[in-house]
Every structure is written in C-alpha cells, then in structure tokens.
mmCIF file of C-alpha atoms in Angstrom:
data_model
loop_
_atom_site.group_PDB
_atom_site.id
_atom_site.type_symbol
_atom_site.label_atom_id
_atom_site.label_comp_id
_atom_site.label_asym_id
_atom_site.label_seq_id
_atom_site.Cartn_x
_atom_site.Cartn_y
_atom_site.Cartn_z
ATOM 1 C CA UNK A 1264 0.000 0.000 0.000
ATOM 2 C CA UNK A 1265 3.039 2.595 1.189
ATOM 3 C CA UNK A 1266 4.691 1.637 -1.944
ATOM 4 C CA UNK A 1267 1.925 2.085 -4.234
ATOM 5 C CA UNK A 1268 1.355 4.946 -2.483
ATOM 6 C CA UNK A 1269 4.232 6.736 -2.506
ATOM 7 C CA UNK A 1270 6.754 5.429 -3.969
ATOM 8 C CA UNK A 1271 5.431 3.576 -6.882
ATOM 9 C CA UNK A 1272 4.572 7.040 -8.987
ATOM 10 C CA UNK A 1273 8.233 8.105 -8.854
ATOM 11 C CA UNK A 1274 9.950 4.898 -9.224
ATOM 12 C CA UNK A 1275 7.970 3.860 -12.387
ATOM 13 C CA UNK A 1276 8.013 6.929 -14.148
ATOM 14 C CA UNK A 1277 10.693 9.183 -15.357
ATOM 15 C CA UNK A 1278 8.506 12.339 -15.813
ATOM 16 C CA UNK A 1279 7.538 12.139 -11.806
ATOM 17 C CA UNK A 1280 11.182 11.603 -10.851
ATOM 18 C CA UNK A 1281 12.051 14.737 -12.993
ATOM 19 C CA UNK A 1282 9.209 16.735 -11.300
ATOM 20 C CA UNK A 1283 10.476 15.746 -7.980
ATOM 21 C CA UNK A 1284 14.405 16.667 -8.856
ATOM 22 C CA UNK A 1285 12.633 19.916 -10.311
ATOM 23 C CA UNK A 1286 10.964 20.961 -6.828
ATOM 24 C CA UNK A 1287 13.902 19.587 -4.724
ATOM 25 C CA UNK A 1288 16.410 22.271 -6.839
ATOM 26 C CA UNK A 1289 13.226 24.963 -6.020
ATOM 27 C CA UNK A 1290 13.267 23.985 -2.682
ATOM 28 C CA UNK A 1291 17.378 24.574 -2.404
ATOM 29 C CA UNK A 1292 17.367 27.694 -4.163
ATOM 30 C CA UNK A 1293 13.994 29.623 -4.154
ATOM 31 C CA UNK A 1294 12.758 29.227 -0.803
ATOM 32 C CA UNK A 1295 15.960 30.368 1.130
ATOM 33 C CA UNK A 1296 15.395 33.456 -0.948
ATOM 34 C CA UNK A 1297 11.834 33.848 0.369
ATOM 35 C CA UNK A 1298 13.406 33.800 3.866
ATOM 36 C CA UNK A 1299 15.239 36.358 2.924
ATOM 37 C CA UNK A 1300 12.373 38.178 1.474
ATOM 38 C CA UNK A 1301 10.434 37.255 4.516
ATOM 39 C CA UNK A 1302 12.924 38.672 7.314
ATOM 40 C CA UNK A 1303 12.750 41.938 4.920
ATOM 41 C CA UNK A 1304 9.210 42.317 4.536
ATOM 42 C CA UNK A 1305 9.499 42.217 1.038
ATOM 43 C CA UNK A 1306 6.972 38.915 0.200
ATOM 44 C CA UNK A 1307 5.017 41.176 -1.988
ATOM 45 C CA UNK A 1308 8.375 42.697 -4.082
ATOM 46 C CA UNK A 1309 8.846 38.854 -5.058
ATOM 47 C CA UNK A 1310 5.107 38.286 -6.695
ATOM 48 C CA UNK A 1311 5.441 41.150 -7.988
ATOM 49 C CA UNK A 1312 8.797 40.631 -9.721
ATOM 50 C CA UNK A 1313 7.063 36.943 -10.440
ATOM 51 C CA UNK A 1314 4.317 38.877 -12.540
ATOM 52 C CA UNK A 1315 6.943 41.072 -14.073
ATOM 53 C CA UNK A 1316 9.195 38.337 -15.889
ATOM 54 C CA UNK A 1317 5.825 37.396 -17.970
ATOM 55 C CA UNK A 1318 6.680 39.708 -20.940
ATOM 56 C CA UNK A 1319 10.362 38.650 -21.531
ATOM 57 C CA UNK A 1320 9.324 35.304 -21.678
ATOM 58 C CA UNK A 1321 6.669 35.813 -23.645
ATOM 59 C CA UNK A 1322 9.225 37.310 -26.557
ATOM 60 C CA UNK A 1323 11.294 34.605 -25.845
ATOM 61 C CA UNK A 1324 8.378 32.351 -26.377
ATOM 62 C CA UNK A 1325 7.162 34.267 -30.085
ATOM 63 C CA UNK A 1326 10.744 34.679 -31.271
ATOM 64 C CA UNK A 1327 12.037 30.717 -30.414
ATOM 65 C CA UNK A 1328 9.092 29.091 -29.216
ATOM 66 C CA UNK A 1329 9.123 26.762 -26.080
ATOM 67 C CA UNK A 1330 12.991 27.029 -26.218
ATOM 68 C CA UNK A 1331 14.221 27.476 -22.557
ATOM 69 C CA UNK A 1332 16.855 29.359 -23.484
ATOM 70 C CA UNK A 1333 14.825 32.194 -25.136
ATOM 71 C CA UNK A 1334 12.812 32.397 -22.219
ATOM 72 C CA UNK A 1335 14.865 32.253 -19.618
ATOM 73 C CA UNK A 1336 17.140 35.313 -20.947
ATOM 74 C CA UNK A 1337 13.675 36.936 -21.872
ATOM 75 C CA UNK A 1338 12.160 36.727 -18.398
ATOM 76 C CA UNK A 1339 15.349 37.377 -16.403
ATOM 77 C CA UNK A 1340 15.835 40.941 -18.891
ATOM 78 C CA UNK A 1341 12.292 41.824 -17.889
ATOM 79 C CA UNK A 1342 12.526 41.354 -14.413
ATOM 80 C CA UNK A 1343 15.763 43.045 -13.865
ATOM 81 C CA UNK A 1344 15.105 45.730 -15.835
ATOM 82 C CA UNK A 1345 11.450 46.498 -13.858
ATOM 83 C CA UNK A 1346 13.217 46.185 -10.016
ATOM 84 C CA UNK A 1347 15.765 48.885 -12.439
ATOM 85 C CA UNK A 1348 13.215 50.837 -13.037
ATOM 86 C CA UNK A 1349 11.112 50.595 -9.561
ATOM 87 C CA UNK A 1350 14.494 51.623 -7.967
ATOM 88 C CA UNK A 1351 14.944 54.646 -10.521
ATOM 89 C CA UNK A 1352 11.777 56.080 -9.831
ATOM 90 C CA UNK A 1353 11.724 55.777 -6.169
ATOM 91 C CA UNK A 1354 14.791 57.536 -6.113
ATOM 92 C CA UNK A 1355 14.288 60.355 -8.458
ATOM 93 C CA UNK A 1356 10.447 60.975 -7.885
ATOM 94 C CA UNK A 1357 8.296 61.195 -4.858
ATOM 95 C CA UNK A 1358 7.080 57.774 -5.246
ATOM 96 C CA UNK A 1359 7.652 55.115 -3.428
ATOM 97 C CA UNK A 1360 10.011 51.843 -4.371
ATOM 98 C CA UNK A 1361 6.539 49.413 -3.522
ATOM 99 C CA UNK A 1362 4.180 51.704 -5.640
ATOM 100 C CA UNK A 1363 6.521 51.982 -8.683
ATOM 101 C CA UNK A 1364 6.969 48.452 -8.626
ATOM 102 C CA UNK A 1365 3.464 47.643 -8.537
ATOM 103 C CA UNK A 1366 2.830 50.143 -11.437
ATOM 104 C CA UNK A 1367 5.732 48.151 -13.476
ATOM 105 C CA UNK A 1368 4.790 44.836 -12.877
ATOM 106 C CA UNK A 1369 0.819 45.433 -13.468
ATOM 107 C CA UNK A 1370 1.864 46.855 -16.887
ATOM 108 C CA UNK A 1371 4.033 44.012 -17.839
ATOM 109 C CA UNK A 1372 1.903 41.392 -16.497
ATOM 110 C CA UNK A 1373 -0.955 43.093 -19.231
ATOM 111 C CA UNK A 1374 1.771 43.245 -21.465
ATOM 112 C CA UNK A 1375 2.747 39.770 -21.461
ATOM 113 C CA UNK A 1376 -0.566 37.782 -21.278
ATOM 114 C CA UNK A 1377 -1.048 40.196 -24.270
ATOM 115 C CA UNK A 1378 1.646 39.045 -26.294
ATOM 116 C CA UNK A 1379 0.851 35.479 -25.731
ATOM 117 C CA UNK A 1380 -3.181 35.721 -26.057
ATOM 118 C CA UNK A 1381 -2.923 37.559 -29.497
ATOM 119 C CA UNK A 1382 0.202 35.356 -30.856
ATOM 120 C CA UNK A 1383 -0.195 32.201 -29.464
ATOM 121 C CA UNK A 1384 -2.993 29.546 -28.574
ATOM 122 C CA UNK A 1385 -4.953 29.134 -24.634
ATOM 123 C CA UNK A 1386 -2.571 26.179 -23.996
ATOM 124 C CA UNK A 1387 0.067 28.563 -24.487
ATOM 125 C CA UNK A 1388 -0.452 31.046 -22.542
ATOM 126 C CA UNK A 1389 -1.831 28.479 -19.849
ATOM 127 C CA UNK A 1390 1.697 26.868 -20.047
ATOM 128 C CA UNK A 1391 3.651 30.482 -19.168
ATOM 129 C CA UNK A 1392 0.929 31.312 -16.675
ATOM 130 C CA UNK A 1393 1.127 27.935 -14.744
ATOM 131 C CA UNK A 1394 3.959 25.715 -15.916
ATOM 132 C CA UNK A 1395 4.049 21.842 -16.117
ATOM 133 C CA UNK A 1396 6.359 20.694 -13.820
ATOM 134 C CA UNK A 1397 5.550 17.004 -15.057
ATOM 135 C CA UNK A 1398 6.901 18.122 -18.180
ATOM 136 C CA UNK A 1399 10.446 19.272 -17.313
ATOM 137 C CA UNK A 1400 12.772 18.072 -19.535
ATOM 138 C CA UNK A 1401 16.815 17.490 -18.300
ATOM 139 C CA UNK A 1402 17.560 21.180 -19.752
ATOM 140 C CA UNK A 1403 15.260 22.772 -17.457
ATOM 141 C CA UNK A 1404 16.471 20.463 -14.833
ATOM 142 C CA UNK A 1405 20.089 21.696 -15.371
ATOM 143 C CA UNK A 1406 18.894 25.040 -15.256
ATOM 144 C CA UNK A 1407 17.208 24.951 -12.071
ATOM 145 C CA UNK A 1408 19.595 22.875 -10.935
ATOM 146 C CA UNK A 1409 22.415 25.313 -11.614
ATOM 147 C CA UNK A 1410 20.636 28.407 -10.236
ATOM 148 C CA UNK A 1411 19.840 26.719 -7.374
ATOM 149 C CA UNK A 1412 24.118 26.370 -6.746
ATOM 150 C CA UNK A 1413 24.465 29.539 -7.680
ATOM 151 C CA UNK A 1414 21.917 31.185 -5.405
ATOM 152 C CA UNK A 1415 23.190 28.898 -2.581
ATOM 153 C CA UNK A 1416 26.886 30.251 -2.947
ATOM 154 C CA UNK A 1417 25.468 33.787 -3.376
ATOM 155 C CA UNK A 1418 23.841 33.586 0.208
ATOM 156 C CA UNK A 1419 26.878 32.036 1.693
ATOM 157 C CA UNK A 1420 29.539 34.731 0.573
ATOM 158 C CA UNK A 1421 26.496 37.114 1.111
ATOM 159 C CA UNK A 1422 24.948 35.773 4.556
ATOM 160 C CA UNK A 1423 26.203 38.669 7.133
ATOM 161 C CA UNK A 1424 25.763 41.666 4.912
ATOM 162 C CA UNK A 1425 21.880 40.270 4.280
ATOM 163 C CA UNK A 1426 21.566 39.631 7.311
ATOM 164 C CA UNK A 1427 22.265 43.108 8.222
ATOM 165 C CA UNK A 1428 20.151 44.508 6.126
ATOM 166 C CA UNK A 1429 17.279 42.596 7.439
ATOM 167 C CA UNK A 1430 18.020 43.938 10.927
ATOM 168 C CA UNK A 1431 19.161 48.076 10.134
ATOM 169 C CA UNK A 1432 19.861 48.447 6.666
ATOM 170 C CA UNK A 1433 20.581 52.218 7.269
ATOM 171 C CA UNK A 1434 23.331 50.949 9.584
ATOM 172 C CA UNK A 1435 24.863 48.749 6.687
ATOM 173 C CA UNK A 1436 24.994 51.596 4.423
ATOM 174 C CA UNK A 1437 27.100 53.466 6.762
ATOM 175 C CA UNK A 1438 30.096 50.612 7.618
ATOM 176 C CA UNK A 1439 29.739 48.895 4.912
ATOM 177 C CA UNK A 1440 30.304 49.030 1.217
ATOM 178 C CA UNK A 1441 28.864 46.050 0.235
ATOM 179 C CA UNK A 1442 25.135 47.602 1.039
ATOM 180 C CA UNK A 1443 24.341 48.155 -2.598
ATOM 181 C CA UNK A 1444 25.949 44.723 -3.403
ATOM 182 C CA UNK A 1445 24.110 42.939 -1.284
ATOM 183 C CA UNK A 1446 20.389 44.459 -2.340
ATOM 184 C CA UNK A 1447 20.661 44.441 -5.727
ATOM 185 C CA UNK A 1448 22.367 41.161 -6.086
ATOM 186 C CA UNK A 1449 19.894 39.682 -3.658
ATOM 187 C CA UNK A 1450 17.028 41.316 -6.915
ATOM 188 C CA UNK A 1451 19.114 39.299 -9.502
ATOM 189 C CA UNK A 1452 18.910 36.376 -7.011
ATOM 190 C CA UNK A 1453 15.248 36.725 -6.757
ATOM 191 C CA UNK A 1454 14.724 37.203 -10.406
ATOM 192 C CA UNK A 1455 16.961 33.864 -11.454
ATOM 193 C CA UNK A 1456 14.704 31.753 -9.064
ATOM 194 C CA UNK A 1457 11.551 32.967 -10.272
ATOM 195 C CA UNK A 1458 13.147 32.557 -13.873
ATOM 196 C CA UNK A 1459 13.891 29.152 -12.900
ATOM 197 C CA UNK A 1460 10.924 28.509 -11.487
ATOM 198 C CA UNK A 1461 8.854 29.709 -14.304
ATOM 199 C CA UNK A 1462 9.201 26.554 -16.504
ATOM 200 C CA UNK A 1463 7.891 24.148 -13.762
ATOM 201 C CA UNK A 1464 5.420 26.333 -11.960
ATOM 202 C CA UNK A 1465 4.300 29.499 -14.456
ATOM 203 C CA UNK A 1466 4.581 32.983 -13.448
ATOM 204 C CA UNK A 1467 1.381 32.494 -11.422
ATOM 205 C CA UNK A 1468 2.718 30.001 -9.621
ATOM 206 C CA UNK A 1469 6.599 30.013 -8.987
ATOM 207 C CA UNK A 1470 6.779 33.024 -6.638
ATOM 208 C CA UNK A 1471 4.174 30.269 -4.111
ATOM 209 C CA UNK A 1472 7.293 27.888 -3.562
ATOM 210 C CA UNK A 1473 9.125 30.892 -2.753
ATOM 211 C CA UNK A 1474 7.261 32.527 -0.336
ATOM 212 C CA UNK A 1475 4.823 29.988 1.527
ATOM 213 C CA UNK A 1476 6.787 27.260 3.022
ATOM 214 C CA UNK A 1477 9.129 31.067 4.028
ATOM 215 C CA UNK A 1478 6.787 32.325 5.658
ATOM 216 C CA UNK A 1479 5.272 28.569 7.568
ATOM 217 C CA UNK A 1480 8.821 28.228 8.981
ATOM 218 C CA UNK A 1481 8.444 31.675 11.153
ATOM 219 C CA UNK A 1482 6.037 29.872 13.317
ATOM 220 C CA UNK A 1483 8.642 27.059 13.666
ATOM 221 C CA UNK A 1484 11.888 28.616 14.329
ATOM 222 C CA UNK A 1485 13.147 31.706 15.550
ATOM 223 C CA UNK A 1486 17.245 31.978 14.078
ATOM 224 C CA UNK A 1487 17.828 32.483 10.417
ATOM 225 C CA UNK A 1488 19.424 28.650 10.457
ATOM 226 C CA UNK A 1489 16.703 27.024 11.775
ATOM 227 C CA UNK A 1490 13.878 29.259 9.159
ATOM 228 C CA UNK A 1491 16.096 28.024 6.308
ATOM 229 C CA UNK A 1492 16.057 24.493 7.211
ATOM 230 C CA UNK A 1493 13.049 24.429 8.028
ATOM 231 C CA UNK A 1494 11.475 26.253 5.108
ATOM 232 C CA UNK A 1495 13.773 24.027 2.153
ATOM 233 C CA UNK A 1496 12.589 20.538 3.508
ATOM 234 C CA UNK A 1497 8.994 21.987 4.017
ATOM 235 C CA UNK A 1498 8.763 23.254 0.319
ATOM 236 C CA UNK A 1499 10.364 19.698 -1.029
ATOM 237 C CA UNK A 1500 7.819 18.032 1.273
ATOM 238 C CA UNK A 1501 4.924 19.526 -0.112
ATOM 239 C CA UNK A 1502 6.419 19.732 -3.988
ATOM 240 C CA UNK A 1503 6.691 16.009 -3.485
ATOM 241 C CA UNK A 1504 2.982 15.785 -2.117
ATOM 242 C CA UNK A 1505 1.831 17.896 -4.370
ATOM 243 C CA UNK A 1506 2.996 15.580 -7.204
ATOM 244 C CA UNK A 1507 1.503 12.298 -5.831
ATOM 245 C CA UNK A 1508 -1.975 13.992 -4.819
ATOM 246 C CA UNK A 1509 -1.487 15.212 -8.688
ATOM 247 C CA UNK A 1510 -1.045 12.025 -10.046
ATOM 248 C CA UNK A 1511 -3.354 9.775 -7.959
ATOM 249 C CA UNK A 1512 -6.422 12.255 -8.325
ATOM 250 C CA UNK A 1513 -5.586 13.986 -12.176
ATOM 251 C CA UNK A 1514 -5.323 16.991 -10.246
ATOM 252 C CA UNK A 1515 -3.405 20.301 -12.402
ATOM 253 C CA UNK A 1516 0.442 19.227 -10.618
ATOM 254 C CA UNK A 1517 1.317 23.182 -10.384
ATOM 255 C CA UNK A 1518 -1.522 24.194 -8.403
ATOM 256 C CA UNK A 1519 -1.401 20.981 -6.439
ATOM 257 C CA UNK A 1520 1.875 21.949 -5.143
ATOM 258 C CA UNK A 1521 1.178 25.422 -4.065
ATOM 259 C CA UNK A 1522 -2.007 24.585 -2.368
ATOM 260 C CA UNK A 1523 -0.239 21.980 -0.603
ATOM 261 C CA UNK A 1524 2.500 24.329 0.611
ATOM 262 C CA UNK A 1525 -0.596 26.893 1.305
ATOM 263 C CA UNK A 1526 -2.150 23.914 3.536
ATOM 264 C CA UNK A 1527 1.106 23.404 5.750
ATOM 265 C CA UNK A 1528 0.920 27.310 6.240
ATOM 266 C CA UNK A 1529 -2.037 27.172 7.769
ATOM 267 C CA UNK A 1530 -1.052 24.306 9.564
ATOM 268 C CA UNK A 1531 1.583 26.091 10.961
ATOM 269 C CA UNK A 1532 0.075 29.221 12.059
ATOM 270 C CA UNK A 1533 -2.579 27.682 14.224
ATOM 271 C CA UNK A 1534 -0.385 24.342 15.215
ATOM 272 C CA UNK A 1535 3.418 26.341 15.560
ATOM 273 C CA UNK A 1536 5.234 26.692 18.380
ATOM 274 C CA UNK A 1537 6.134 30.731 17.647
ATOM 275 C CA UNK A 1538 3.724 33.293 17.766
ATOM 276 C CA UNK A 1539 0.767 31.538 16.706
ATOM 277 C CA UNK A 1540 -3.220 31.369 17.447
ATOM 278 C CA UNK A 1541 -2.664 28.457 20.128
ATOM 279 C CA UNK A 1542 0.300 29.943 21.423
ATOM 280 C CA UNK A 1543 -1.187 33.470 22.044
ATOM 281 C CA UNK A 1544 -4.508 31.459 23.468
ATOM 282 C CA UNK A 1545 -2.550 29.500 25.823
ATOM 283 C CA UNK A 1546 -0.349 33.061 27.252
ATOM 284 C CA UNK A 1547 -3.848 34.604 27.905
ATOM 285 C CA UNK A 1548 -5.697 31.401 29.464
ATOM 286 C CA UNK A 1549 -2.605 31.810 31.940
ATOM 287 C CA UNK A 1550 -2.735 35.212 32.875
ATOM 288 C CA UNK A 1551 -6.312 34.600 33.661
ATOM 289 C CA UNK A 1552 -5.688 31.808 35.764
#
C-alpha cells in the first residue's frame, strides 16, 4: 500500500522523478530566498517581480518558441530591468520603491498575457501562466539545478551583509560598502529563481514555492538557520505531495503543489510553536488563571 502509495509514482516513471528533482532544486534555491524576502518584509516585491518576468518570456516564447533558453534570458531581462526601473523612480520621484513596482509589474503582467493571447494559442499562454512541472525536460532540470548552486553560494559569501540589512539596513549603508551589493544582487537572485521557477510552476505560480513554506517556517523557528532548514525541507515536502496527490487524483500538478504548501501554512500558524493562534490562546488562558 506505502509503496503504491508513494513510492510507486516516482519509481515507475521518469517524468515524476524529474518533477520531484525539479521541486527539490526549487526547494534549495527559491525558498531560502523567500526567507530572505520574509525577514525583509518584502513577500510582496517577489510576486510582484514573479508577474513582471511574464513579458520577456513571452518574446522569448514568439521569437524561439518553447525554447528554454529564449525564455529564460527573456524573463530574467524583464525582471531586472522592472526592479531597475522601480528603484529609478523611487529615487528620483516622490514615489515610493513598492508603488513603482506595482505600477511596473501590473503593466508588464498586461503586457505579457497580451503578447501570448494575441500570438499564441490558450494552452500557451496556460503553459507560461502555470507551468508543467511534469513536463520538465533534463535542460530545465540543469537550469534549475544550476541556479539553485548559484543562489546557494550567493547567500553564503552574502549571509552577514543580508543579514544586516534585514536587521538596520541604514546601519549597513554606513560601515559597509557592500550595502548596494548585497540588495541588488539579492534582486538578480530573486529574479533567477523565479526565472527558474517559471518553466515548472508558471509565473502564477513560482513566486508560491518561494514565499509559503518562508513564511510557515516563522512559526517554527526563531534563528535564520533554523527558518532556512526548516522552510527548504517543508517546500520539497509539499512539492513532493503535491505531485503524488497530482497524479493519484488527475489533479493540475502546479496548483497541487502550491495549495499543498498553502495547507502546511495554515497548519503552521494555528499548530506552531512561535507566535501563533494556540500559542497566544494558551499566554492569555494563563494570565487569567
């Protein structure tokens, strides 16, 4: 029963074994990054930088079709050049860095489903929107694979100056010249994983593995150690029970991930043992008492 279960699906099939190498590089890679994004209070910058690589890849897609490597350079050139742009505006014009980049990414996220919807077919634009992670080939692998390395030795040579940031970035600017290296090439960082993410989960989808099992692990651990850990074997958990609950009930595999990682944050912030609904009950039912 366990093995048909469980085990059977990615044993047996090459496709599900791909799928599950595919989440277990977005687990190593993207999530770590929506710690990051987490600690900084900047969940919303990464869905909307999600939405904003939609028209890159897009041209990728019209100019080479589904060729990964036209879409990848496509979506990571739109994305880097909106959080550009956000940061240009914020700093020359009264608005602020969060409203620019919501104007920016609303307008490419029209943009792109544009492009695709008047040049392409509804499977299409169904495919950039959500992905199909059952359909990753070894390319994409590779790719994911290989940002995933990248973004792990980023953080690494990176850790203390994010860190800092997190905690008093205006104190960072002033002993340290590695403040603008550290927030803009945490942006490219975000952008590659929601680039790589993109051609298993869709735009829609990618910035979900990113951010929810992130944002679970606060209830579970309080150091930055402990909220990575936690948050990269939560997100592989749920990618890989996402996958089986997709392929035992013909359930859309994309969605069925997310909504998996969306159930173990809910989970977690009535069940946790940080800050959460039981917790806070508990502290008042003893000060009554």
């Amino acid at each position: 029963m366990i093995y048909d279960t469980l085990l059977s699906p990615f044993i047996e099939f090459g496709f599900m074994r791909r799928a599950l190498i595919g989440c277990l590089a977005l687990a190593l890679g993207a999530t770590p990054v929506g710690v990051f994004l987490t600690l900084r209070r900047m969940s919303l910058t990464g869905d909307a930088m999600a939405h904003a690589i939609l028209p890159g890849a897009a041209i990728g897609y019209l100019i080479a079709g589904l060729s990964l490597g036209a879409m990848t350079l496509g979506g990571i050139a739109a994305g880097l050049a909106v959080a550009i742009l956000a940061g240009i505006v914020a700093r020359t014009t009264i608005a602020r860095e969060d409203a620019s980049l919501a104007a920016f990414y609303l307008i490419s996220l029209a943009l792109g489903v544009l492009i695709v919807s008047t040049r392409g077919s509804n499977v299409d634009l169904l495919h950039v929107l959500f992905g199909t992670v059952l359909a990753l080939d070894n390319d994409a692998i590779y790719l994911t694979a290989g940002i995933a390395t990248f973004t792990l030795f980023a953080l690494a040579l990176f850790y203390r100056p994010l860190l800092m940031e997190c905690v008093d970035p205006g104190f960072l600017r002033s002993v340290s010249p590695f403040s603008p290296v550290a927030h803009y090439g945490f942006l490219v960082l975000t952008v590659l994983n929601l680039v790589g993410g993109f051609h298993a989960l869709g735009t829609l989808m990618s910035v979900g593995i990113m951010i929810l099992p992130a944002a679970a692990a606060r209830f579970w651990a309080r150091d930055v150690v402990g909220l990575l850990a936690i948050g990269s074997t939560a997100a592989f958990l749920c990618g890989a029970i996402g996958l089986l609950l997709s392929y035992h009930f013909s359930l859309p595999s994309g969605p069925a991930i997310i909504l998996t990682a969306g159930v173990f944050y809910v989970l977690s912030l009535c069940l946790g043992i940080h800050s959460t609904a039981m917790t806070k009950l508990r502290a008042s039912r003893h000060l009554e008492a």
